[in-house]
């Protein structure tokens, strides 16, 4: 199907948007090769997650251990990556997940994705494992492996500084694992800029198992779109859309800006998901984005935080990234480690019942320095707190740490143990689900699906998320479909106007999970899935409140590639990725039985605030699950895509391999 | 009578920056939540609470000393 030439980049660009080059690195044999697929391959597998899944399916044998050399780790871009328009510098990491045993899938932004494109590649496919630590450099097309013994065991920021000095170039971009990835922590991330994370599903553990410390990229090639004028027209529309879409506020306060409104809605996960509100609004305000903006962002004291305290990704005008400069208990909060997102301050705040913004910011910094997913790590500590509160674990287990809800110092102390795999922290380092198995208790307090801890949007109050969390192939994820408040009778008009072309015309209450809401979940899941295929940020491109809508995703792909891409084609791209991921999971043994919710969500009602007394009804959930499978074209009994559905998105060969 | 106002997120921009979303305003007796929001210039759909209680609609008549808390509607993030 394709030709692999030995580490040579083709001179002629046959494609617009893409480089036409895929880099293949086998760490066992230390071979480096360049594949130059034809246009048909790019039309079929587009980029991002879908392209990564293709290589995972083709190269990783069925049934492997996720931490074995046979796992295949792909970093993939798409056609828009590197163009001068907001929200395109995203890259997907794909492999088999050590958490779920199914597909792992995680996205990160920053400048690394665009720089990889400028260095000459659409994707890097990593196979095998090195015998000693190595790092990979990709400089203007030339790829080399280097000894990384001097980088092993170091914090991410130290590694960034060492490599920039060694290459005598401050503009190299570095994707790397931290110490937690080296130690194969199940929730280890891959970091870039020391503050952007491929956080979820354990991709850092897989990279660590390959003894690949980092991928350093730098290049001077620029992306050549088919229609440069159309790209620039879309780019110029961005500033005009900031205020009408509310993205100006999103950029100003960042994702953490929703802490207080989540509390107001009864949807701020508190004390390991037992409540949707903190003890008081004042507590939520203490960890809110407004306070972070007023007090902790760099430049806040002189009211220059909009200029000094907000960072961005390549060519993005939203500038939602936080840059914190402060201290916690005499320890510096280093602006180079960024600042907490909503998810991070929720897990190291309300999940743990902690109202200390400085402690939460410090926890975020530690996670970035060691390279772990803030969501799973913080949620695992919250789970341990609930076990401690209920006497399942004691001071003897925790090495004397009083692991109670609300105890910020205990949270930080246990985090440090977890990051270093010391004492009880060694048990927590593989996540709460495996910790419960290892301890033989605490399963009733788990908030995991497919081995992955729930993010900080509560399915009790955003009911379609109950469905998406359960069916999502790589475990509970808040960035895999639109959230219910975008589709209620009171939703903003622009949200509803964006959803209408997807066939969604009947807004429902946020806590309803009926047929209409199932359709909303599935159709917006396709849109989000398409964004992860096209390498687009889901705060900038999406089906309702984002800066650009699904139609603009199609317009951008038309401009980048010159292909005729419609809104319907974008939805089909998302459908294809979702079905391929689901089919991969089926190949690895996951089925409908894995599409569950945590026991406590079905058994216990929330306590306090606007969501007091709310819980998910078992019958309602099961009914929605069946409707979802029917609408998705998946077998209702097994949850596996049918042959007809796979064929509808060009995946007959997958159906053949599954013997469907 | 006087009521306390606490605005969050971008709604803080309806007040001078130095107030950081908090103020106390003088309103006519029997003013409703809708009246107060209108007087602040907030016309878009919002989420609100009075004294941290959430069971009131916009026709609720505020009492002297009440604290009206107002949040943006947010979906993801």
CSV table of C-alpha atoms in Angstrom, one decimal, chain A residues 104-540:
chain,number,residue,atom,x,y,z
A,104,UNK,CA,-5.4,4.8,24.6
A,105,UNK,CA,-6.1,8.2,23.2
A,106,UNK,CA,-4.9,11.6,24.4
A,107,UNK,CA,-4.4,15.0,22.9
A,108,UNK,CA,-2.1,17.9,23.8
A,109,UNK,CA,-1.6,21.4,22.4
A,110,UNK,CA,1.2,23.9,22.7
A,111,UNK,CA,3.8,24.5,19.9
A,112,UNK,CA,5.2,20.9,19.6
A,113,UNK,CA,2.5,19.8,17.2
A,114,UNK,CA,3.0,22.6,14.8
A,115,UNK,CA,6.8,22.2,15.1
A,116,UNK,CA,6.6,18.5,14.2
A,117,UNK,CA,4.9,19.5,11.0
A,118,UNK,CA,7.5,22.1,10.4
A,119,UNK,CA,10.2,19.4,10.9
A,120,UNK,CA,8.6,17.5,8.1
A,121,UNK,CA,6.3,14.9,9.5
A,122,UNK,CA,2.6,14.2,9.8
A,123,UNK,CA,3.1,11.5,12.4
A,124,UNK,CA,5.7,9.6,14.4
A,125,UNK,CA,5.1,5.9,14.9
A,126,UNK,CA,7.2,4.3,17.7
A,127,UNK,CA,7.6,0.5,18.0
A,128,UNK,CA,9.8,-1.7,20.1
A,129,UNK,CA,11.7,-0.7,23.2
A,130,UNK,CA,15.2,0.6,23.8
A,131,UNK,CA,17.5,-1.4,26.1
A,132,UNK,CA,18.7,1.9,27.7
A,133,UNK,CA,17.1,5.3,27.9
A,134,UNK,CA,17.1,7.2,24.6
A,135,UNK,CA,15.6,10.3,23.1
A,136,UNK,CA,14.6,11.1,19.5
A,137,UNK,CA,15.5,14.3,17.7
A,138,UNK,CA,13.7,15.3,14.5
A,139,UNK,CA,15.4,18.3,13.0
A,140,UNK,CA,14.3,19.5,9.6
A,141,UNK,CA,13.5,16.0,8.5
A,142,UNK,CA,16.5,14.3,10.0
A,143,UNK,CA,15.7,11.9,12.8
A,144,UNK,CA,18.3,10.5,15.2
A,145,UNK,CA,18.3,8.5,18.4
A,146,UNK,CA,20.5,9.7,21.3
A,147,UNK,CA,21.6,8.4,24.7
A,148,UNK,CA,19.3,9.9,27.4
A,149,UNK,CA,21.0,8.5,30.6
A,150,UNK,CA,21.7,12.1,31.7
A,151,UNK,CA,18.0,13.0,31.4
A,152,UNK,CA,16.6,10.0,33.2
A,153,UNK,CA,15.3,10.7,36.7
A,154,UNK,CA,15.1,14.5,36.1
A,155,UNK,CA,12.1,16.8,36.4
A,156,UNK,CA,10.5,17.9,33.2
A,157,UNK,CA,11.6,21.5,33.4
A,158,UNK,CA,15.2,20.5,34.1
A,159,UNK,CA,15.1,18.2,31.0
A,160,UNK,CA,13.7,21.1,28.9
A,161,UNK,CA,16.6,23.4,30.0
A,162,UNK,CA,19.3,20.7,29.5
A,163,UNK,CA,18.1,19.9,26.0
A,164,UNK,CA,17.8,23.5,24.9
A,165,UNK,CA,21.3,24.2,26.1
A,166,UNK,CA,22.7,21.1,24.4
A,167,UNK,CA,21.0,22.0,21.1
A,168,UNK,CA,21.9,25.6,21.7
A,169,UNK,CA,18.4,26.5,20.6
A,170,UNK,CA,15.6,27.8,22.8
A,171,UNK,CA,13.0,27.2,20.1
A,172,UNK,CA,13.2,23.4,20.0
A,173,UNK,CA,10.0,21.8,21.2
A,174,UNK,CA,10.2,18.9,23.6
A,175,UNK,CA,7.7,16.1,24.3
A,176,UNK,CA,8.9,14.0,27.2
A,177,UNK,CA,7.9,11.7,30.0
A,178,UNK,CA,8.7,12.6,33.6
A,179,UNK,CA,9.9,10.5,36.4
A,180,UNK,CA,6.4,8.9,36.8
A,181,UNK,CA,6.5,7.7,33.2
A,182,UNK,CA,10.0,6.2,33.9
A,183,UNK,CA,8.4,4.4,36.9
A,184,UNK,CA,5.5,3.2,34.7
A,185,UNK,CA,2.8,4.9,36.8
A,186,UNK,CA,-0.5,3.9,35.2
A,187,UNK,CA,-1.6,7.5,34.9
A,188,UNK,CA,1.7,8.9,33.6
A,189,UNK,CA,1.5,11.6,31.0
A,190,UNK,CA,3.7,12.9,28.2
A,191,UNK,CA,4.4,16.6,28.7
A,192,UNK,CA,5.5,19.4,26.3
A,193,UNK,CA,6.6,22.8,27.5
A,194,UNK,CA,6.5,21.2,30.9
A,195,UNK,CA,2.9,22.4,31.2
A,196,UNK,CA,1.0,20.8,28.3
A,197,UNK,CA,0.0,17.2,28.8
A,198,UNK,CA,-1.0,14.2,26.8
A,199,UNK,CA,-2.5,13.4,30.2
A,200,UNK,CA,-5.1,10.6,29.9
A,201,UNK,CA,-5.1,6.9,29.4
A,202,UNK,CA,-1.5,6.2,30.4
A,203,UNK,CA,0.4,7.1,27.3
A,204,UNK,CA,3.3,8.3,29.5
A,205,UNK,CA,3.6,4.8,31.0
A,206,UNK,CA,3.8,3.3,27.5
A,207,UNK,CA,6.5,5.7,26.4
A,208,UNK,CA,8.3,5.0,29.7
A,209,UNK,CA,8.1,1.2,29.0
A,210,UNK,CA,9.9,1.9,25.7
A,211,UNK,CA,12.6,3.8,27.6
A,212,UNK,CA,12.0,6.8,25.3
A,213,UNK,CA,12.6,9.9,27.4
A,214,UNK,CA,11.8,12.6,24.8
A,215,UNK,CA,11.0,13.6,21.3
A,216,UNK,CA,12.7,16.9,20.3
A,217,UNK,CA,11.5,18.6,17.2
A,218,UNK,CA,12.5,21.7,15.2
A,219,UNK,CA,11.9,22.6,11.6
A,220,UNK,CA,11.6,25.4,9.1
A,221,UNK,CA,9.2,23.9,6.6
A,222,UNK,CA,5.9,25.7,6.4
A,223,UNK,CA,2.5,24.1,5.6
A,224,UNK,CA,1.2,24.8,2.1
A,225,UNK,CA,-2.6,24.9,2.1
A,226,UNK,CA,-4.6,24.5,-1.1
A,227,UNK,CA,-6.4,27.8,-0.5
A,228,UNK,CA,-4.3,30.3,1.5
A,229,UNK,CA,-6.9,33.0,1.1
A,230,UNK,CA,-9.6,30.9,2.6
A,231,UNK,CA,-7.3,30.0,5.6
A,232,UNK,CA,-6.6,33.7,6.2
A,233,UNK,CA,-10.3,34.6,5.9
A,234,UNK,CA,-11.1,32.0,8.6
A,235,UNK,CA,-8.2,33.3,10.7
A,236,UNK,CA,-9.5,36.9,10.4
A,237,UNK,CA,-13.0,35.8,11.5
A,238,UNK,CA,-11.6,34.6,14.9
A,239,UNK,CA,-11.2,38.0,16.6
A,240,UNK,CA,-14.7,39.0,15.5
A,241,UNK,CA,-16.2,35.8,17.0
A,242,UNK,CA,-14.5,36.1,20.4
A,243,UNK,CA,-17.1,38.3,22.1
A,244,UNK,CA,-20.3,36.8,20.6
A,245,UNK,CA,-19.3,33.3,21.4
A,246,UNK,CA,-18.0,34.2,24.9
A,247,UNK,CA,-14.6,33.0,24.1
A,248,UNK,CA,-13.1,36.3,25.3
A,249,UNK,CA,-14.2,35.4,28.8
A,250,UNK,CA,-13.0,31.8,28.3
A,251,UNK,CA,-9.6,33.1,27.4
A,252,UNK,CA,-9.6,35.6,30.3
A,253,UNK,CA,-10.4,33.2,33.1
A,254,UNK,CA,-9.4,30.0,31.5
A,255,UNK,CA,-11.1,26.6,32.0
A,256,UNK,CA,-10.7,27.1,35.8
A,257,UNK,CA,-13.2,30.0,35.3
A,258,UNK,CA,-16.1,27.5,35.5
A,259,UNK,CA,-15.4,26.3,39.1
A,260,UNK,CA,-17.9,28.8,40.6
A,261,UNK,CA,-20.6,28.2,38.1
A,262,UNK,CA,-20.2,24.4,38.4
A,263,UNK,CA,-20.8,24.9,42.2
A,264,UNK,CA,-23.8,27.1,41.4
A,265,UNK,CA,-25.2,24.4,39.2
A,266,UNK,CA,-24.6,21.7,41.7
A,267,UNK,CA,-22.1,20.1,39.4
A,268,UNK,CA,-18.7,20.6,41.1
A,269,UNK,CA,-17.5,17.1,42.2
A,270,UNK,CA,-16.8,17.3,45.9
A,271,UNK,CA,-15.5,14.7,48.4
A,272,UNK,CA,-14.9,12.0,45.8
A,273,UNK,CA,-18.3,12.7,44.0
A,274,UNK,CA,-20.5,12.5,47.1
A,275,UNK,CA,-21.7,16.0,46.5
A,276,UNK,CA,-22.0,18.5,43.7
A,277,UNK,CA,-21.1,21.5,45.9
A,278,UNK,CA,-18.4,22.5,48.3
A,279,UNK,CA,-19.3,23.3,51.9
A,280,UNK,CA,-20.1,26.9,50.8
A,281,UNK,CA,-19.9,29.2,47.9
A,282,UNK,CA,-17.0,30.9,49.6
A,283,UNK,CA,-15.1,27.6,49.5
A,284,UNK,CA,-15.7,27.3,45.7
A,285,UNK,CA,-14.7,31.0,45.3
A,286,UNK,CA,-11.4,30.3,47.0
A,287,UNK,CA,-10.4,27.9,44.3
A,288,UNK,CA,-12.2,29.7,41.5
A,289,UNK,CA,-10.8,31.1,38.3
A,290,UNK,CA,-11.8,34.6,39.3
A,291,UNK,CA,-9.4,34.5,42.3
A,292,UNK,CA,-6.7,32.9,40.3
A,293,UNK,CA,-7.0,35.7,37.8
A,294,UNK,CA,-7.1,38.4,40.5
A,295,UNK,CA,-4.3,37.1,42.7
A,296,UNK,CA,-2.1,34.3,41.3
A,297,UNK,CA,-1.6,34.9,37.6
A,298,UNK,CA,1.8,36.4,36.8
A,299,UNK,CA,1.4,40.2,36.6
A,300,UNK,CA,-1.8,40.3,38.7
A,301,UNK,CA,-0.3,42.6,41.3
A,302,UNK,CA,0.1,45.3,38.7
A,303,UNK,CA,-3.1,44.3,36.8
A,304,UNK,CA,-1.1,43.1,33.8
A,305,UNK,CA,-2.1,39.5,34.0
A,306,UNK,CA,-3.8,39.6,30.7
A,307,UNK,CA,-0.5,40.2,29.1
A,308,UNK,CA,1.9,38.4,31.5
A,309,UNK,CA,-0.3,35.7,33.0
A,310,UNK,CA,-1.9,34.0,30.0
A,311,UNK,CA,-0.2,31.7,27.5
A,312,UNK,CA,-1.3,30.3,24.2
A,313,UNK,CA,-0.7,27.5,21.6
A,314,UNK,CA,0.8,28.1,18.2
A,315,UNK,CA,-1.2,30.8,16.3
A,316,UNK,CA,-4.2,30.7,18.7
A,317,UNK,CA,-5.9,34.0,19.7
A,318,UNK,CA,-7.9,32.6,22.7
A,319,UNK,CA,-4.9,32.4,25.1
A,320,UNK,CA,-6.6,30.3,27.7
A,321,UNK,CA,-3.5,28.8,29.4
A,322,UNK,CA,-2.8,30.0,32.9
A,323,UNK,CA,0.7,31.2,34.0
A,324,UNK,CA,0.9,31.2,37.8
A,325,UNK,CA,3.6,33.0,39.8
A,326,UNK,CA,3.2,32.6,43.6
A,327,UNK,CA,4.2,30.3,46.3
A,328,UNK,CA,2.8,27.5,48.5
A,329,UNK,CA,4.1,27.0,52.0
A,330,UNK,CA,7.4,28.7,51.1
A,331,UNK,CA,7.7,26.7,47.8
A,332,UNK,CA,7.8,28.6,44.5
A,333,UNK,CA,5.0,28.2,42.1
A,334,UNK,CA,7.1,28.4,38.9
A,335,UNK,CA,5.4,30.1,35.9
A,336,UNK,CA,7.2,27.7,33.6
A,337,UNK,CA,5.0,24.9,35.0
A,338,UNK,CA,1.9,26.9,33.9
A,339,UNK,CA,-1.1,26.9,36.1
A,340,UNK,CA,-4.1,24.7,36.9
A,341,UNK,CA,-6.9,24.0,34.5
A,342,UNK,CA,-10.4,23.5,35.8
A,343,UNK,CA,-9.9,19.7,35.9
A,344,UNK,CA,-6.7,20.0,37.9
A,345,UNK,CA,-8.1,22.4,40.5
A,346,UNK,CA,-11.2,20.3,40.8
A,347,UNK,CA,-9.4,17.0,41.4
A,348,UNK,CA,-6.8,18.7,43.7
A,349,UNK,CA,-9.5,20.9,45.2
A,350,UNK,CA,-13.2,19.9,45.5
A,351,UNK,CA,-12.6,16.2,44.9
A,352,UNK,CA,-10.4,16.2,48.0
A,353,UNK,CA,-12.6,18.8,49.8
A,354,UNK,CA,-9.7,21.2,49.7
A,355,UNK,CA,-10.3,24.9,49.3
A,356,UNK,CA,-6.7,26.0,49.0
A,357,UNK,CA,-5.8,27.5,45.6
A,358,UNK,CA,-2.1,27.6,46.3
A,359,UNK,CA,-2.0,23.9,47.3
A,360,UNK,CA,-4.0,23.0,44.2
A,361,UNK,CA,-1.6,25.0,42.1
A,362,UNK,CA,1.4,23.4,43.7
A,363,UNK,CA,-0.2,19.9,43.1
A,364,UNK,CA,-0.6,20.9,39.5
A,365,UNK,CA,3.0,21.9,39.3
A,366,UNK,CA,4.2,18.6,40.9
A,367,UNK,CA,2.1,16.7,38.4
A,368,UNK,CA,3.7,18.6,35.5
A,369,UNK,CA,7.2,18.2,36.9
A,370,UNK,CA,6.8,14.4,37.4
A,371,UNK,CA,4.6,13.9,34.3
A,372,UNK,CA,1.2,12.6,35.5
A,373,UNK,CA,-2.4,13.1,34.6
A,374,UNK,CA,-3.8,15.6,37.1
A,375,UNK,CA,-7.3,14.1,36.7
A,376,UNK,CA,-6.5,10.5,37.5
A,377,UNK,CA,-3.9,11.3,40.1
A,378,UNK,CA,-6.0,13.8,42.0
A,379,UNK,CA,-9.1,11.6,41.8
A,380,UNK,CA,-7.1,8.6,43.1
A,381,UNK,CA,-6.0,10.6,46.2
A,382,UNK,CA,-9.7,11.6,46.7
A,383,UNK,CA,-10.6,7.9,46.5
A,384,UNK,CA,-8.0,7.1,49.1
A,385,UNK,CA,-9.4,9.9,51.3
A,386,UNK,CA,-12.8,8.3,51.2
A,387,UNK,CA,-11.3,5.0,52.1
A,388,UNK,CA,-9.5,6.6,55.0
A,389,UNK,CA,-12.6,8.5,56.2
A,390,UNK,CA,-14.5,5.1,56.3
A,391,UNK,CA,-11.8,3.2,58.0
A,392,UNK,CA,-10.8,1.0,55.1
A,393,UNK,CA,-7.2,2.3,55.4
A,394,UNK,CA,-5.6,3.7,58.5
A,395,UNK,CA,-2.6,5.8,59.5
A,396,UNK,CA,-0.6,2.6,59.5
A,397,UNK,CA,-1.3,2.2,55.8
A,398,UNK,CA,-0.7,5.8,54.9
A,399,UNK,CA,2.6,6.1,56.7
A,400,UNK,CA,1.1,8.4,59.3
A,401,UNK,CA,-0.6,10.8,56.8
A,402,UNK,CA,-4.1,12.0,58.1
A,403,UNK,CA,-5.7,11.5,54.7
A,404,UNK,CA,-9.0,13.3,55.4
A,405,UNK,CA,-11.1,15.4,53.1
A,406,UNK,CA,-10.1,19.0,53.4
A,407,UNK,CA,-6.6,18.3,54.5
A,408,UNK,CA,-4.4,20.1,51.9
A,409,UNK,CA,-1.1,19.2,53.5
A,410,UNK,CA,-2.1,15.5,53.6
A,411,UNK,CA,-3.1,15.7,50.0
A,412,UNK,CA,0.3,17.2,49.0
A,413,UNK,CA,2.2,14.7,51.2
A,414,UNK,CA,0.4,11.7,49.6
A,415,UNK,CA,0.8,13.2,46.1
A,416,UNK,CA,4.6,13.4,46.7
A,417,UNK,CA,4.6,9.7,47.8
A,418,UNK,CA,2.6,8.7,44.8
A,419,UNK,CA,4.9,10.5,42.4
A,420,UNK,CA,7.9,8.9,43.9
A,421,UNK,CA,6.2,5.5,44.3
A,422,UNK,CA,7.1,5.5,48.0
A,423,UNK,CA,5.2,3.6,50.6
A,424,UNK,CA,1.4,3.8,50.2
A,425,UNK,CA,2.1,6.0,47.2
A,426,UNK,CA,3.3,3.0,45.3
A,427,UNK,CA,-0.1,1.5,45.5
A,428,UNK,CA,-1.8,4.7,44.4
A,429,UNK,CA,0.6,5.2,41.4
A,430,UNK,CA,-1.3,2.8,39.2
A,431,UNK,CA,-4.7,4.5,39.8
A,432,UNK,CA,-7.6,3.9,42.1
A,433,UNK,CA,-9.0,0.9,40.3
A,434,UNK,CA,-5.8,-1.1,40.5
A,435,UNK,CA,-5.2,0.1,44.0
A,436,UNK,CA,-8.6,-1.2,45.1
A,437,UNK,CA,-7.7,-4.6,43.5
A,438,UNK,CA,-4.3,-4.7,45.2
A,439,UNK,CA,-5.8,-3.8,48.6
A,440,UNK,CA,-8.8,-6.0,48.0
A,441,UNK,CA,-11.2,-3.3,49.2
A,442,UNK,CA,-12.6,0.2,48.4
A,443,UNK,CA,-14.3,-0.8,45.2
A,444,UNK,CA,-17.5,0.8,46.4
A,445,UNK,CA,-15.9,4.2,46.4
A,446,UNK,CA,-14.3,4.0,43.0
A,447,UNK,CA,-15.3,6.6,40.4
A,448,UNK,CA,-13.7,4.8,37.4
A,449,UNK,CA,-14.9,3.6,34.1
A,450,UNK,CA,-12.7,1.2,32.1
A,451,UNK,CA,-10.0,1.8,34.7
A,452,UNK,CA,-10.0,5.5,34.2
A,453,UNK,CA,-11.0,8.1,36.9
A,454,UNK,CA,-13.9,10.4,36.0
A,455,UNK,CA,-13.2,14.0,35.0
A,456,UNK,CA,-14.8,16.9,36.8
A,457,UNK,CA,-18.2,17.1,35.0
A,458,UNK,CA,-20.9,15.3,36.9
A,459,UNK,CA,-23.1,12.9,34.9
A,460,UNK,CA,-25.8,13.3,37.6
A,461,UNK,CA,-26.4,16.9,36.5
A,462,UNK,CA,-25.3,16.6,32.9
A,463,UNK,CA,-27.2,13.4,32.1
A,464,UNK,CA,-26.0,12.6,28.6
A,465,UNK,CA,-22.5,12.5,30.0
A,466,UNK,CA,-23.6,9.4,32.0
A,467,UNK,CA,-24.0,7.8,28.6
A,468,UNK,CA,-20.8,9.2,27.0
A,469,UNK,CA,-18.7,8.4,30.1
A,470,UNK,CA,-19.9,4.8,30.0
A,471,UNK,CA,-19.6,4.1,26.2
A,472,UNK,CA,-16.5,6.1,25.4
A,473,UNK,CA,-13.9,3.5,24.2
A,474,UNK,CA,-11.0,4.9,26.3
A,475,UNK,CA,-13.0,5.4,29.6
A,476,UNK,CA,-14.8,8.4,31.1
A,477,UNK,CA,-14.0,11.6,29.2
A,478,UNK,CA,-15.4,15.1,29.2
A,479,UNK,CA,-14.0,16.0,25.8
A,480,UNK,CA,-15.8,13.4,23.8
A,481,UNK,CA,-19.2,15.0,23.3
A,482,UNK,CA,-21.0,18.2,24.0
A,483,UNK,CA,-22.4,18.8,27.5
A,484,UNK,CA,-26.1,19.0,28.2
A,485,UNK,CA,-26.3,22.7,29.2
A,486,UNK,CA,-25.6,23.6,25.6
A,487,UNK,CA,-28.8,22.0,24.5
A,488,UNK,CA,-31.5,23.2,26.9
A,489,UNK,CA,-34.4,25.5,26.3
A,490,UNK,CA,-32.5,28.2,28.1
A,491,UNK,CA,-29.2,27.7,26.2
A,492,UNK,CA,-27.7,30.6,24.4
A,493,UNK,CA,-29.1,31.1,20.9
A,494,UNK,CA,-25.7,30.7,19.3
A,495,UNK,CA,-25.4,27.3,20.9
A,496,UNK,CA,-28.7,26.2,19.5
A,497,UNK,CA,-28.0,27.7,16.1
A,498,UNK,CA,-24.8,25.6,15.8
A,499,UNK,CA,-26.5,22.4,16.9
A,500,UNK,CA,-29.4,22.8,14.4
A,501,UNK,CA,-27.4,21.8,11.3
A,502,UNK,CA,-26.6,18.5,13.0
A,503,UNK,CA,-30.3,17.8,13.2
A,504,UNK,CA,-30.7,18.8,16.8
A,505,UNK,CA,-33.8,21.0,17.1
A,506,UNK,CA,-35.4,19.9,20.4
A,507,UNK,CA,-33.5,21.2,23.4
A,508,UNK,CA,-34.1,19.2,26.6
A,509,UNK,CA,-33.6,19.7,30.3
A,510,UNK,CA,-30.0,19.0,31.3
A,511,UNK,CA,-31.1,16.2,33.7
A,512,UNK,CA,-33.1,14.3,31.1
A,513,UNK,CA,-31.8,11.3,29.3
A,514,UNK,CA,-34.4,10.4,26.6
A,515,UNK,CA,-34.1,9.5,22.9
A,516,UNK,CA,-33.5,13.1,21.9
A,517,UNK,CA,-30.7,13.5,24.4
A,518,UNK,CA,-29.2,10.2,23.2
A,519,UNK,CA,-29.2,11.6,19.6
A,520,UNK,CA,-27.6,14.8,21.0
A,521,UNK,CA,-24.9,12.7,22.7
A,522,UNK,CA,-24.1,10.6,19.6
A,523,UNK,CA,-24.1,13.4,17.0
A,524,UNK,CA,-22.0,15.7,19.1
A,525,UNK,CA,-19.7,12.7,19.9
A,526,UNK,CA,-19.1,12.4,16.2
A,527,UNK,CA,-18.2,16.2,16.1
A,528,UNK,CA,-15.8,15.9,19.0
A,529,UNK,CA,-14.4,12.7,17.5
A,530,UNK,CA,-13.8,14.6,14.2
A,531,UNK,CA,-11.9,17.3,16.0
A,532,UNK,CA,-9.6,14.6,17.5
A,533,UNK,CA,-9.1,13.3,14.0
A,534,UNK,CA,-8.4,16.7,12.5
A,535,UNK,CA,-6.1,17.7,15.3
A,536,UNK,CA,-8.3,20.6,16.4
A,537,UNK,CA,-8.7,22.1,19.9
A,538,UNK,CA,-12.2,21.4,21.2
A,539,UNK,CA,-12.4,24.8,22.9
A,540,UNK,CA,-11.9,26.4,19.5
